[in-house]
C-alpha cells in the first residue's frame, strides 16, 4: 500500500488480490487504519458493475460461429490445454473468443488453488465500506474493462491463448506462489512474477496494464484537488514497476510513500 498526499488530501493506493484463500489475514496494521480513515472507496469496478460482469462476459465472449480449439492450437499447447480440461472439465472453448478462454483458464486455476472471490480484497472492502455507510465507486465499467480484451488484435489474442495453454498445468502453482508473495508484501518478487508474464505480449501489456495505469494516475491527480481521504484499491500488478501508478505519480511530482 502507498499513500499520495498534499496539504488536505490523502489517497491510499492498495494493491489487491481479487481472490484469496478463505481466512487470509490482510487488513491489519496500516491497511486497517487506512480503511477506517477513508471517506470513500474507489475500486476498478463499483459493486454494481462487478455484479454485471458475468453477464457481460458471456455476451462478449461468445463467438458468432464456433471455432474448434484444434484450429487455434496444435502440438504442445493443444496437448496441455486438453490435459487441463481433463483435470477439471470442458471449457466449451469452441464457442468462445481466444481472450475469454484465457480468462477462464485463470479463473479455474484460482479455484483449484482454493482461492475465492468471496474472500478477495474487493469483496471485504465492499462489505466494510457499506457497513460504515461510506460511498463506493469504480474507475471503469464492466463492459469497458472486458472490451480491453475484446479489442485486442487476433494475433495478440492467439499469443495469449497459446501461452495460457502451455502454462495451464503450472497455473495453480503459479497463482499460489503469487498469492504468497503478495501476502508477505514482497514487491520485488511480485514485480518479477507479473512482468515475466505480461512483458512477453507487449500489445496486451499496453492495453490492459500500462494505459490503464496512466488513466488511473490521472484520476488520482484530479482527485487530489478535493480535500478528504480515499482508499483506491486495484489489482496489485497495477502498482508495480516504473509504469505502475505510484511510479507515474511520483514522476509527475506527487508526494508518494509506501506505508505497508
GROMACS .gro file of C-alpha atoms in nm:
model
  260
    1UNK     CA    1   0.000   0.000   0.000
    2UNK     CA    2   0.117   0.351  -0.091
    3UNK     CA    3  -0.004   0.693   0.022
    4UNK     CA    4  -0.034   1.001  -0.201
    5UNK     CA    5  -0.067   1.325  -0.005
    6UNK     CA    6  -0.089   1.700  -0.032
    7UNK     CA    7  -0.195   1.961   0.223
    8UNK     CA    8  -0.556   1.847   0.252
    9UNK     CA    9  -0.591   1.516   0.066
   10UNK     CA   10  -0.480   1.158   0.125
   11UNK     CA   11  -0.525   0.881  -0.129
   12UNK     CA   12  -0.421   0.531  -0.025
   13UNK     CA   13  -0.325   0.302  -0.314
   14UNK     CA   14  -0.391  -0.056  -0.205
   15UNK     CA   15  -0.273  -0.342  -0.427
   16UNK     CA   16  -0.534  -0.616  -0.410
   17UNK     CA   17  -0.578  -0.982  -0.492
   18UNK     CA   18  -0.922  -1.036  -0.641
   19UNK     CA   19  -0.941  -1.390  -0.494
   20UNK     CA   20  -0.776  -1.528  -0.181
   21UNK     CA   21  -0.784  -1.837   0.039
   22UNK     CA   22  -1.067  -1.805   0.293
   23UNK     CA   23  -0.941  -1.667   0.621
   24UNK     CA   24  -0.646  -1.476   0.475
   25UNK     CA   25  -0.540  -1.201   0.717
   26UNK     CA   26  -0.460  -0.891   0.511
   27UNK     CA   27  -0.645  -0.599   0.670
   28UNK     CA   28  -0.443  -0.533   0.985
   29UNK     CA   29  -0.180  -0.271   1.063
   30UNK     CA   30  -0.160   0.033   0.840
   31UNK     CA   31  -0.413  -0.117   0.597
   32UNK     CA   32  -0.677  -0.145   0.866
   33UNK     CA   33  -0.605   0.209   0.981
   34UNK     CA   34  -0.638   0.338   0.624
   35UNK     CA   35  -0.969   0.159   0.576
   36UNK     CA   36  -1.103   0.318   0.894
   37UNK     CA   37  -0.976   0.665   0.798
   38UNK     CA   38  -1.100   0.669   0.438
   39UNK     CA   39  -1.411   0.868   0.349
   40UNK     CA   40  -1.475   0.672   0.031
   41UNK     CA   41  -1.367   0.364  -0.162
   42UNK     CA   42  -1.261   0.361  -0.527
   43UNK     CA   43  -1.213   0.023  -0.696
   44UNK     CA   44  -1.164  -0.094  -1.054
   45UNK     CA   45  -1.538  -0.171  -1.066
   46UNK     CA   46  -1.819  -0.049  -0.846
   47UNK     CA   47  -2.021  -0.328  -0.678
   48UNK     CA   48  -2.297  -0.276  -0.933
   49UNK     CA   49  -2.057  -0.311  -1.225
   50UNK     CA   50  -1.888  -0.613  -1.067
   51UNK     CA   51  -2.231  -0.775  -1.037
   52UNK     CA   52  -2.292  -0.723  -1.408
   53UNK     CA   53  -1.952  -0.857  -1.521
   54UNK     CA   54  -2.059  -1.220  -1.561
   55UNK     CA   55  -2.349  -1.136  -1.790
   56UNK     CA   56  -2.141  -0.900  -1.999
   57UNK     CA   57  -1.858  -1.155  -2.020
   58UNK     CA   58  -2.095  -1.414  -2.164
   59UNK     CA   59  -2.229  -1.161  -2.413
   60UNK     CA   60  -1.889  -1.051  -2.539
   61UNK     CA   61  -1.705  -1.382  -2.512
   62UNK     CA   62  -1.937  -1.590  -2.728
   63UNK     CA   63  -1.834  -1.630  -3.091
   64UNK     CA   64  -2.077  -1.573  -3.378
   65UNK     CA   65  -1.966  -1.911  -3.518
   66UNK     CA   66  -1.783  -2.191  -3.332
   67UNK     CA   67  -1.412  -2.239  -3.394
   68UNK     CA   68  -1.263  -2.571  -3.280
   69UNK     CA   69  -0.974  -2.545  -3.040
   70UNK     CA   70  -0.776  -2.765  -3.282
   71UNK     CA   71  -0.793  -2.478  -3.532
   72UNK     CA   72  -0.628  -2.248  -3.279
   73UNK     CA   73  -0.376  -2.467  -3.102
   74UNK     CA   74  -0.155  -2.758  -3.203
   75UNK     CA   75   0.131  -2.962  -3.064
   76UNK     CA   76   0.231  -2.892  -2.704
   77UNK     CA   77  -0.016  -2.605  -2.643
   78UNK     CA   78  -0.309  -2.822  -2.756
   79UNK     CA   79  -0.192  -3.119  -2.551
   80UNK     CA   80  -0.151  -2.902  -2.242
   81UNK     CA   81  -0.495  -2.748  -2.294
   82UNK     CA   82  -0.659  -3.090  -2.328
   83UNK     CA   83  -0.484  -3.211  -2.012
   84UNK     CA   84  -0.605  -2.902  -1.827
   85UNK     CA   85  -0.962  -2.967  -1.940
   86UNK     CA   86  -0.936  -3.333  -1.842
   87UNK     CA   87  -0.839  -3.234  -1.489
   88UNK     CA   88  -1.135  -3.003  -1.433
   89UNK     CA   89  -1.399  -3.029  -1.704
   90UNK     CA   90  -1.451  -2.889  -2.053
   91UNK     CA   91  -1.450  -2.514  -2.103
   92UNK     CA   92  -1.672  -2.509  -2.418
   93UNK     CA   93  -1.377  -2.335  -2.580
   94UNK     CA   94  -1.509  -2.378  -2.934
   95UNK     CA   95  -1.785  -2.129  -2.856
   96UNK     CA   96  -1.556  -1.862  -2.708
   97UNK     CA   97  -1.312  -1.596  -2.825
   98UNK     CA   98  -0.946  -1.660  -2.751
   99UNK     CA   99  -0.927  -1.392  -2.480
  100UNK     CA  100  -1.224  -1.543  -2.298
  101UNK     CA  101  -1.061  -1.885  -2.282
  102UNK     CA  102  -0.755  -1.722  -2.127
  103UNK     CA  103  -0.971  -1.567  -1.855
  104UNK     CA  104  -1.146  -1.898  -1.784
  105UNK     CA  105  -0.812  -2.078  -1.753
  106UNK     CA  106  -0.708  -1.820  -1.494
  107UNK     CA  107  -1.036  -1.849  -1.305
  108UNK     CA  108  -1.014  -2.229  -1.293
  109UNK     CA  109  -0.654  -2.212  -1.173
  110UNK     CA  110  -0.763  -1.980  -0.891
  111UNK     CA  111  -1.047  -2.215  -0.799
  112UNK     CA  112  -0.817  -2.518  -0.799
  113UNK     CA  113  -0.575  -2.327  -0.576
  114UNK     CA  114  -0.861  -2.278  -0.328
  115UNK     CA  115  -0.880  -1.906  -0.394
  116UNK     CA  116  -1.224  -1.748  -0.374
  117UNK     CA  117  -1.351  -1.408  -0.492
  118UNK     CA  118  -1.573  -1.413  -0.182
  119UNK     CA  119  -1.253  -1.397   0.026
  120UNK     CA  120  -1.087  -1.141  -0.204
  121UNK     CA  121  -0.990  -0.791  -0.101
  122UNK     CA  122  -1.260  -0.615  -0.305
  123UNK     CA  123  -1.542  -0.816  -0.152
  124UNK     CA  124  -1.422  -0.748   0.203
  125UNK     CA  125  -1.369  -0.378   0.134
  126UNK     CA  126  -1.716  -0.352  -0.014
  127UNK     CA  127  -1.866  -0.505   0.299
  128UNK     CA  128  -1.666  -0.277   0.530
  129UNK     CA  129  -1.748   0.046   0.347
  130UNK     CA  130  -2.115  -0.045   0.306
  131UNK     CA  131  -2.140  -0.122   0.676
  132UNK     CA  132  -1.988   0.218   0.752
  133UNK     CA  133  -2.224   0.395   0.511
  134UNK     CA  134  -1.933   0.524   0.302
  135UNK     CA  135  -1.958   0.570  -0.079
  136UNK     CA  136  -1.810   0.312  -0.315
  137UNK     CA  137  -1.731   0.394  -0.677
  138UNK     CA  138  -1.548   0.241  -0.973
  139UNK     CA  139  -1.281   0.358  -1.213
  140UNK     CA  140  -1.420   0.154  -1.502
  141UNK     CA  141  -1.734  -0.015  -1.627
  142UNK     CA  142  -1.752  -0.393  -1.660
  143UNK     CA  143  -1.813  -0.360  -2.034
  144UNK     CA  144  -1.524  -0.119  -2.077
  145UNK     CA  145  -1.292  -0.347  -1.883
  146UNK     CA  146  -1.383  -0.655  -2.087
  147UNK     CA  147  -1.367  -0.460  -2.413
  148UNK     CA  148  -0.997  -0.411  -2.347
  149UNK     CA  149  -0.962  -0.784  -2.415
  150UNK     CA  150  -1.224  -0.799  -2.689
  151UNK     CA  151  -1.044  -0.524  -2.882
  152UNK     CA  152  -0.704  -0.693  -2.878
  153UNK     CA  153  -0.599  -0.788  -3.229
  154UNK     CA  154  -0.637  -1.153  -3.331
  155UNK     CA  155  -0.263  -1.224  -3.323
  156UNK     CA  156  -0.226  -1.091  -2.969
  157UNK     CA  157  -0.528  -1.290  -2.852
  158UNK     CA  158  -0.387  -1.608  -3.004
  159UNK     CA  159  -0.050  -1.546  -2.841
  160UNK     CA  160  -0.219  -1.504  -2.503
  161UNK     CA  161  -0.417  -1.824  -2.554
  162UNK     CA  162  -0.110  -2.022  -2.660
  163UNK     CA  163   0.087  -1.903  -2.357
  164UNK     CA  164  -0.202  -1.976  -2.123
  165UNK     CA  165  -0.243  -2.325  -2.265
  166UNK     CA  166   0.129  -2.405  -2.236
  167UNK     CA  167   0.133  -2.283  -1.877
  168UNK     CA  168  -0.202  -2.435  -1.777
  169UNK     CA  169  -0.050  -2.729  -1.590
  170UNK     CA  170   0.157  -2.491  -1.375
  171UNK     CA  171  -0.117  -2.230  -1.337
  172UNK     CA  172  -0.228  -2.348  -0.994
  173UNK     CA  173   0.128  -2.341  -0.859
  174UNK     CA  174   0.187  -2.000  -1.017
  175UNK     CA  175  -0.119  -1.837  -0.863
  176UNK     CA  176  -0.040  -1.996  -0.526
  177UNK     CA  177   0.312  -1.851  -0.535
  178UNK     CA  178   0.181  -1.510  -0.642
  179UNK     CA  179  -0.064  -1.509  -0.352
  180UNK     CA  180   0.214  -1.596  -0.107
  181UNK     CA  181   0.438  -1.319  -0.242
  182UNK     CA  182   0.154  -1.069  -0.213
  183UNK     CA  183   0.075  -1.182   0.141
  184UNK     CA  184   0.425  -1.106   0.263
  185UNK     CA  185   0.443  -0.773   0.077
  186UNK     CA  186   0.743  -0.871  -0.138
  187UNK     CA  187   0.713  -0.606  -0.408
  188UNK     CA  188   1.031  -0.704  -0.594
  189UNK     CA  189   0.933  -1.070  -0.621
  190UNK     CA  190   0.580  -0.986  -0.726
  191UNK     CA  191   0.701  -0.740  -0.988
  192UNK     CA  192   0.926  -1.006  -1.138
  193UNK     CA  193   0.646  -1.263  -1.150
  194UNK     CA  194   0.397  -1.021  -1.306
  195UNK     CA  195   0.642  -0.876  -1.555
  196UNK     CA  196   0.770  -1.215  -1.668
  197UNK     CA  197   0.413  -1.286  -1.773
  198UNK     CA  198   0.287  -0.960  -1.924
  199UNK     CA  199   0.612  -0.839  -2.082
  200UNK     CA  200   0.601  -1.132  -2.323
  201UNK     CA  201   0.296  -0.985  -2.501
  202UNK     CA  202   0.363  -0.609  -2.541
  203UNK     CA  203   0.033  -0.519  -2.707
  204UNK     CA  204  -0.162  -0.679  -2.423
  205UNK     CA  205   0.055  -0.514  -2.160
  206UNK     CA  206  -0.004  -0.171  -2.316
  207UNK     CA  207  -0.382  -0.208  -2.333
  208UNK     CA  208  -0.450  -0.399  -2.013
  209UNK     CA  209  -0.182  -0.262  -1.782
  210UNK     CA  210   0.011   0.048  -1.890
  211UNK     CA  211  -0.268   0.256  -2.047
  212UNK     CA  212  -0.498   0.185  -1.753
  213UNK     CA  213  -0.229   0.280  -1.505
  214UNK     CA  214  -0.191   0.615  -1.680
  215UNK     CA  215  -0.567   0.676  -1.671
  216UNK     CA  216  -0.587   0.584  -1.304
  217UNK     CA  217  -0.289   0.805  -1.218
  218UNK     CA  218  -0.466   1.091  -1.397
  219UNK     CA  219  -0.775   1.024  -1.184
  220UNK     CA  220  -0.563   1.042  -0.868
  221UNK     CA  221  -0.418   1.376  -0.976
  222UNK     CA  222  -0.766   1.516  -1.041
  223UNK     CA  223  -0.897   1.384  -0.710
  224UNK     CA  224  -0.609   1.548  -0.522
  225UNK     CA  225  -0.775   1.881  -0.597
  226UNK     CA  226  -1.051   1.791  -0.349
  227UNK     CA  227  -0.995   1.751   0.025
  228UNK     CA  228  -1.055   1.420   0.203
  229UNK     CA  229  -0.921   1.067   0.237
  230UNK     CA  230  -0.975   0.799  -0.028
  231UNK     CA  231  -0.898   0.428  -0.040
  232UNK     CA  232  -0.819   0.333  -0.400
  233UNK     CA  233  -0.798  -0.046  -0.430
  234UNK     CA  234  -0.686  -0.200  -0.761
  235UNK     CA  235  -0.508  -0.518  -0.867
  236UNK     CA  236  -0.161  -0.527  -0.714
  237UNK     CA  237   0.011  -0.561  -1.051
  238UNK     CA  238  -0.101  -0.210  -1.140
  239UNK     CA  239   0.106  -0.059  -0.858
  240UNK     CA  240   0.438  -0.220  -0.951
  241UNK     CA  241   0.737  -0.107  -1.153
  242UNK     CA  242   0.826   0.202  -1.348
  243UNK     CA  243   0.485   0.220  -1.515
  244UNK     CA  244   0.287   0.139  -1.202
  245UNK     CA  245   0.051   0.402  -1.065
  246UNK     CA  246   0.279   0.507  -0.774
  247UNK     CA  247   0.580   0.549  -1.005
  248UNK     CA  248   0.380   0.751  -1.258
  249UNK     CA  249   0.254   0.984  -0.986
  250UNK     CA  250   0.598   1.023  -0.832
  251UNK     CA  251   0.747   1.105  -1.172
  252UNK     CA  252   0.482   1.377  -1.207
  253UNK     CA  253   0.598   1.538  -0.884
  254UNK     CA  254   0.338   1.395  -0.647
  255UNK     CA  255   0.431   1.303  -0.289
  256UNK     CA  256   0.412   0.920  -0.276
  257UNK     CA  257   0.518   0.700   0.016
  258UNK     CA  258   0.495   0.326   0.066
  259UNK     CA  259   0.325   0.268   0.402
  260UNK     CA  260   0.286  -0.114   0.412
   0.00000   0.00000   0.00000
